[in-house]
PDB file of C-alpha atoms in Angstrom:
ATOM      1  CA  MET A   1     -13.486  73.792   9.548  1.00 40.00           C
ATOM      2  CA  GLU A   2     -15.448  73.059  12.110  1.00 53.00           C
ATOM      3  CA  HIS A   3     -18.855  72.030  11.344  1.00 54.00           C
ATOM      4  CA  ARG A   4     -22.672  72.336  12.726  1.00 55.00           C
ATOM      5  CA  CYS A   5     -25.657  71.041  12.955  1.00 61.00           C
ATOM      6  CA  SER A   6     -27.803  73.743  13.394  1.00 67.00           C
ATOM      7  CA  ARG A   7     -27.325  77.672  13.714  1.00 76.00           C
ATOM      8  CA  ARG A   8     -26.763  79.179  17.030  1.00 84.00           C
ATOM      9  CA  VAL A   9     -28.153  81.925  18.803  1.00 88.00           C
ATOM     10  CA  PRO A  10     -27.357  84.874  21.267  1.00 88.00           C
ATOM     11  CA  LEU A  11     -29.010  83.018  24.636  1.00 88.00           C
ATOM     12  CA  ASN A  12     -27.414  84.844  28.002  1.00 87.00           C
ATOM     13  CA  ILE A  13     -28.319  82.006  30.231  1.00 90.00           C
ATOM     14  CA  ASN A  14     -27.120  81.477  33.771  1.00 91.00           C
ATOM     15  CA  ALA A  15     -26.727  77.816  34.647  1.00 94.00           C
ATOM     16  CA  LEU A  16     -25.544  75.830  37.224  1.00 96.00           C
ATOM     17  CA  ILE A  17     -22.224  73.176  36.638  1.00 97.00           C
ATOM     18  CA  TYR A  18     -22.465  69.756  38.382  1.00 97.00           C
ATOM     19  CA  LYS A  19     -19.613  66.957  37.603  1.00 95.00           C
ATOM     20  CA  HIS A  20     -19.519  63.860  39.524  1.00 94.00           C
ATOM     21  CA  GLY A  21     -22.772  65.374  40.518  1.00 93.00           C
ATOM     22  CA  ALA A  22     -22.001  68.165  42.709  1.00 96.00           C
ATOM     23  CA  PRO A  23     -22.058  72.114  41.691  1.00 96.00           C
ATOM     24  CA  VAL A  24     -18.638  73.167  40.793  1.00 97.00           C
ATOM     25  CA  ALA A  25     -19.277  76.408  39.207  1.00 96.00           C
ATOM     26  CA  MET A  26     -22.068  79.316  37.366  1.00 96.00           C
ATOM     27  CA  GLY A  27     -21.853  79.842  34.203  1.00 95.00           C
ATOM     28  CA  ARG A  28     -23.310  81.963  30.896  1.00 95.00           C
ATOM     29  CA  ILE A  29     -24.698  80.105  28.898  1.00 94.00           C
ATOM     30  CA  LYS A  30     -23.355  83.078  25.482  1.00 94.00           C
ATOM     31  CA  ASN A  31     -25.437  81.290  22.871  1.00 92.00           C
ATOM     32  CA  GLY A  32     -26.544  77.701  21.850  1.00 90.00           C
ATOM     33  CA  SER A  33     -28.233  75.630  19.129  1.00 87.00           C
ATOM     34  CA  ARG A  34     -30.724  72.876  19.498  1.00 82.00           C
ATOM     35  CA  HIS A  35     -27.330  70.753  20.028  1.00 87.00           C
ATOM     36  CA  GLY A  36     -25.031  72.938  21.877  1.00 91.00           C
ATOM     37  CA  LEU A  37     -24.094  75.579  23.699  1.00 94.00           C
ATOM     38  CA  PHE A  38     -20.879  77.713  24.664  1.00 96.00           C
ATOM     39  CA  VAL A  39     -20.698  78.548  28.234  1.00 96.00           C
ATOM     40  CA  GLU A  40     -18.309  81.010  29.543  1.00 96.00           C
ATOM     41  CA  THR A  41     -17.193  79.824  32.326  1.00 96.00           C
ATOM     42  CA  ASP A  42     -13.518  80.919  34.525  1.00 94.00           C
ATOM     43  CA  TYR A  43     -14.528  76.725  35.938  1.00 94.00           C
ATOM     44  CA  GLY A  44     -11.473  74.941  34.129  1.00 91.00           C
ATOM     45  CA  ASP A  45     -11.076  71.675  35.610  1.00 94.00           C
ATOM     46  CA  VAL A  46     -12.600  69.417  32.653  1.00 94.00           C
ATOM     47  CA  ARG A  47     -10.885  68.235  29.639  1.00 94.00           C
ATOM     48  CA  GLU A  48     -12.646  67.223  26.753  1.00 95.00           C
ATOM     49  CA  LEU A  49     -15.035  64.479  25.923  1.00 95.00           C
ATOM     50  CA  GLN A  50     -15.938  64.520  29.854  1.00 96.00           C
ATOM     51  CA  THR A  51     -19.977  64.313  30.943  1.00 95.00           C
ATOM     52  CA  LEU A  52     -20.592  67.481  32.691  1.00 96.00           C
ATOM     53  CA  GLU A  53     -24.564  69.169  33.900  1.00 95.00           C
ATOM     54  CA  LEU A  54     -25.620  72.246  33.992  1.00 94.00           C
ATOM     55  CA  GLU A  55     -28.843  73.094  35.647  1.00 93.00           C
ATOM     56  CA  ILE A  56     -30.946  76.875  33.950  1.00 90.00           C
ATOM     57  CA  LEU A  57     -33.792  78.307  35.401  1.00 82.00           C
ATOM     58  CA  LEU A  58     -35.044  79.888  32.275  1.00 79.00           C
ATOM     59  CA  GLY A  59     -37.551  81.339  34.421  1.00 71.00           C
ATOM     60  CA  GLN A  60     -40.427  84.001  32.499  1.00 67.00           C
ATOM     61  CA  ARG A  61     -38.918  82.354  29.325  1.00 58.00           C
ATOM     62  CA  VAL A  62     -40.808  79.239  29.002  1.00 60.00           C
ATOM     63  CA  LYS A  63     -44.415  78.005  30.032  1.00 63.00           C
ATOM     64  CA  GLY A  64     -44.194  75.723  32.391  1.00 63.00           C
ATOM     65  CA  ASN A  65     -41.405  73.747  33.531  1.00 58.00           C
ATOM     66  CA  ARG A  66     -38.617  76.777  33.484  1.00 71.00           C
ATOM     67  CA  ARG A  67     -36.069  74.467  35.709  1.00 79.00           C
ATOM     68  CA  CYS A  68     -33.741  72.021  33.531  1.00 86.00           C
ATOM     69  CA  ARG A  69     -31.363  69.317  34.183  1.00 89.00           C
ATOM     70  CA  ILE A  70     -29.467  68.447  31.787  1.00 91.00           C
ATOM     71  CA  GLY A  71     -26.527  65.803  30.744  1.00 93.00           C
ATOM     72  CA  ALA A  72     -24.078  67.455  28.246  1.00 93.00           C
ATOM     73  CA  LEU A  73     -20.373  66.248  26.485  1.00 95.00           C
ATOM     74  CA  VAL A  74     -17.137  69.066  26.761  1.00 96.00           C
ATOM     75  CA  VAL A  75     -16.057  69.017  23.129  1.00 96.00           C
ATOM     76  CA  HIS A  76     -14.509  72.093  23.422  1.00 93.00           C
ATOM     77  CA  LYS A  77     -12.344  74.537  26.250  1.00 95.00           C
ATOM     78  CA  SER A  78     -10.409  78.133  25.923  1.00 94.00           C
ATOM     79  CA  THR A  79      -9.828  80.170  28.665  1.00 92.00           C
ATOM     80  CA  PHE A  80     -13.378  81.735  27.898  1.00 93.00           C
ATOM     81  CA  GLY A  81     -15.803  78.938  28.255  1.00 96.00           C
ATOM     82  CA  ILE A  82     -16.338  75.459  26.905  1.00 97.00           C
ATOM     83  CA  GLY A  83     -18.307  74.014  24.625  1.00 96.00           C
ATOM     84  CA  LEU A  84     -21.192  70.837  24.485  1.00 95.00           C
ATOM     85  CA  GLU A  85     -22.949  68.901  22.466  1.00 93.00           C
ATOM     86  CA  LEU A  86     -26.505  68.010  24.359  1.00 89.00           C
ATOM     87  CA  ASP A  87     -27.103  64.767  24.950  1.00 81.00           C
ATOM     88  CA  VAL A  88     -30.120  65.242  21.958  1.00 69.00           C
ATOM     89  CA  ALA A  89     -32.553  61.798  23.084  1.00 74.00           C
ATOM     90  CA  GLU A  90     -32.771  63.284  27.466  1.00 77.00           C
ATOM     91  CA  GLN A  91     -36.301  64.821  27.705  1.00 78.00           C
ATOM     92  CA  ASN A  92     -34.849  66.867  30.278  1.00 79.00           C
ATOM     93  CA  ALA A  93     -33.527  69.547  27.755  1.00 79.00           C
ATOM     94  CA  GLN A  94     -37.294  69.791  26.340  1.00 79.00           C
ATOM     95  CA  PRO A  95     -37.763  73.615  27.828  1.00 79.00           C
ATOM     96  CA  LEU A  96     -34.587  75.027  26.449  1.00 82.00           C
ATOM     97  CA  LYS A  97     -34.898  73.705  23.721  1.00 81.00           C
ATOM     98  CA  GLU A  98     -37.793  74.753  23.269  1.00 80.00           C
ATOM     99  CA  PHE A  99     -36.817  77.712  24.392  1.00 80.00           C
ATOM    100  CA  ILE A 100     -33.755  77.832  21.279  1.00 83.00           C
ATOM    101  CA  GLU A 101     -36.176  76.751  18.673  1.00 81.00           C
ATOM    102  CA  GLN A 102     -38.295  80.265  19.368  1.00 80.00           C
ATOM    103  CA  ARG A 103     -35.556  82.278  20.175  1.00 78.00           C
ATOM    104  CA  ARG A 104     -33.929  81.081  16.000  1.00 76.00           C
ATOM    105  CA  TRP A 105     -37.150  82.239  15.576  1.00 73.00           C
ATOM    106  CA  ASP A 106     -37.950  85.719  16.934  1.00 71.00           C
ATOM    107  CA  GLN A 107     -34.292  87.324  16.147  1.00 60.00           C
ATOM    108  CA  HIS A 108     -35.903  90.902  17.365  1.00 59.00           C
ATOM    109  CA  ARG A 109     -36.641  89.634  20.033  1.00 59.00           C
ATOM    110  CA  VAL A 110     -32.895  88.515  21.224  1.00 54.00           C
ATOM    111  CA  ASN A 111     -32.262  91.867  20.636  1.00 62.00           C
ATOM    112  CA  ARG A 112     -35.061  93.453  22.769  1.00 64.00           C
ATOM    113  CA  ASP A 113     -34.718  91.249  25.480  1.00 64.00           C
ATOM    114  CA  LEU A 114     -30.733  91.787  25.387  1.00 65.00           C
ATOM    115  CA  LEU A 115     -31.249  95.501  25.082  1.00 67.00           C
ATOM    116  CA  ALA A 116     -33.315  95.540  27.905  1.00 68.00           C
ATOM    117  CA  GLU A 117     -30.725  94.255  30.191  1.00 71.00           C
ATOM    118  CA  THR A 118     -27.797  96.073  28.919  1.00 75.00           C
ATOM    119  CA  ALA A 119     -29.996  99.576  29.928  1.00 74.00           C
ATOM    120  CA  THR A 120     -31.153  97.937  33.424  1.00 76.00           C
ATOM    121  CA  ARG A 121     -27.853  97.198  34.241  1.00 76.00           C
ATOM    122  CA  ALA A 122     -26.682 100.638  33.183  1.00 79.00           C
ATOM    123  CA  ALA A 123     -29.456 102.001  34.922  1.00 79.00           C
ATOM    124  CA  ARG A 124     -27.901 101.025  38.286  1.00 77.00           C
ATOM    125  CA  VAL A 125     -24.451 101.545  37.995  1.00 79.00           C
ATOM    126  CA  ALA A 126     -25.814 105.147  37.026  1.00 76.00           C
ATOM    127  CA  GLY A 127     -28.274 105.006  40.143  1.00 70.00           C
ATOM    128  CA  GLY A 128     -31.301 105.684  37.547  1.00 56.00           C
ATOM    129  CA  PRO A 129     -34.400 103.312  38.232  1.00 53.00           C
ATOM    130  CA  GLU A 130     -34.154 100.148  37.567  1.00 49.00           C
ATOM    131  CA  GLU A 131     -37.553  99.265  35.941  1.00 51.00           C
ATOM    132  CA  PRO A 132     -38.668 101.632  32.614  1.00 52.00           C
ATOM    133  CA  GLY A 133     -41.729 104.388  33.993  1.00 54.00           C
ATOM    134  CA  GLU A 134     -39.183 104.933  36.616  1.00 54.00           C
ATOM    135  CA  VAL A 135     -37.946 107.988  38.056  1.00 50.00           C
ATOM    136  CA  SER A 136     -34.721 108.343  39.553  1.00 49.00           C
ATOM    137  CA  PRO A 137     -33.251 110.053  42.124  1.00 48.00           C
ATOM    138  CA  VAL A 138     -30.843 111.978  39.665  1.00 48.00           C
ATOM    139  CA  GLN A 139     -34.372 113.025  37.362  1.00 48.00           C
ATOM    140  CA  LEU A 140     -36.183 114.144  40.372  1.00 45.00           C
ATOM    141  CA  ARG A 141     -32.711 116.766  40.956  1.00 46.00           C
ATOM    142  CA  GLY A 142     -33.013 117.974  37.601  1.00 48.00           C
ATOM    143  CA  GLN A 143     -37.081 119.370  37.771  1.00 49.00           C
TER     144      GLN A 143
END
């Protein structure tokens, strides 16, 4: 039976995966907690108990330092991605930990962000506006 140190929250953040100091793959952090992350990736050249680094650009999600590079230990590997345990003592991880903690307490904001991202992607596929309030060519033709 698996035991977690804290509750996971959905995140949906892009990350660059480093192995031995060199970038090797891209991934998407699907969920995480203060102690660990699940990174969705098709990169398979990892093994359990291997140390990797992640570079994460938090962008407008946080104030101050928006980029962090953190060490992590591979604790789980699947065809969908890798489970990582964060180095909790690492100072570089602080912006990410604060972001996760903020998301943990503001679950409605997470859902709004995911819905907004989904709506933007759907609008691109349909040829609609990329920003709320814009008028798409499809809407103009219908008027």
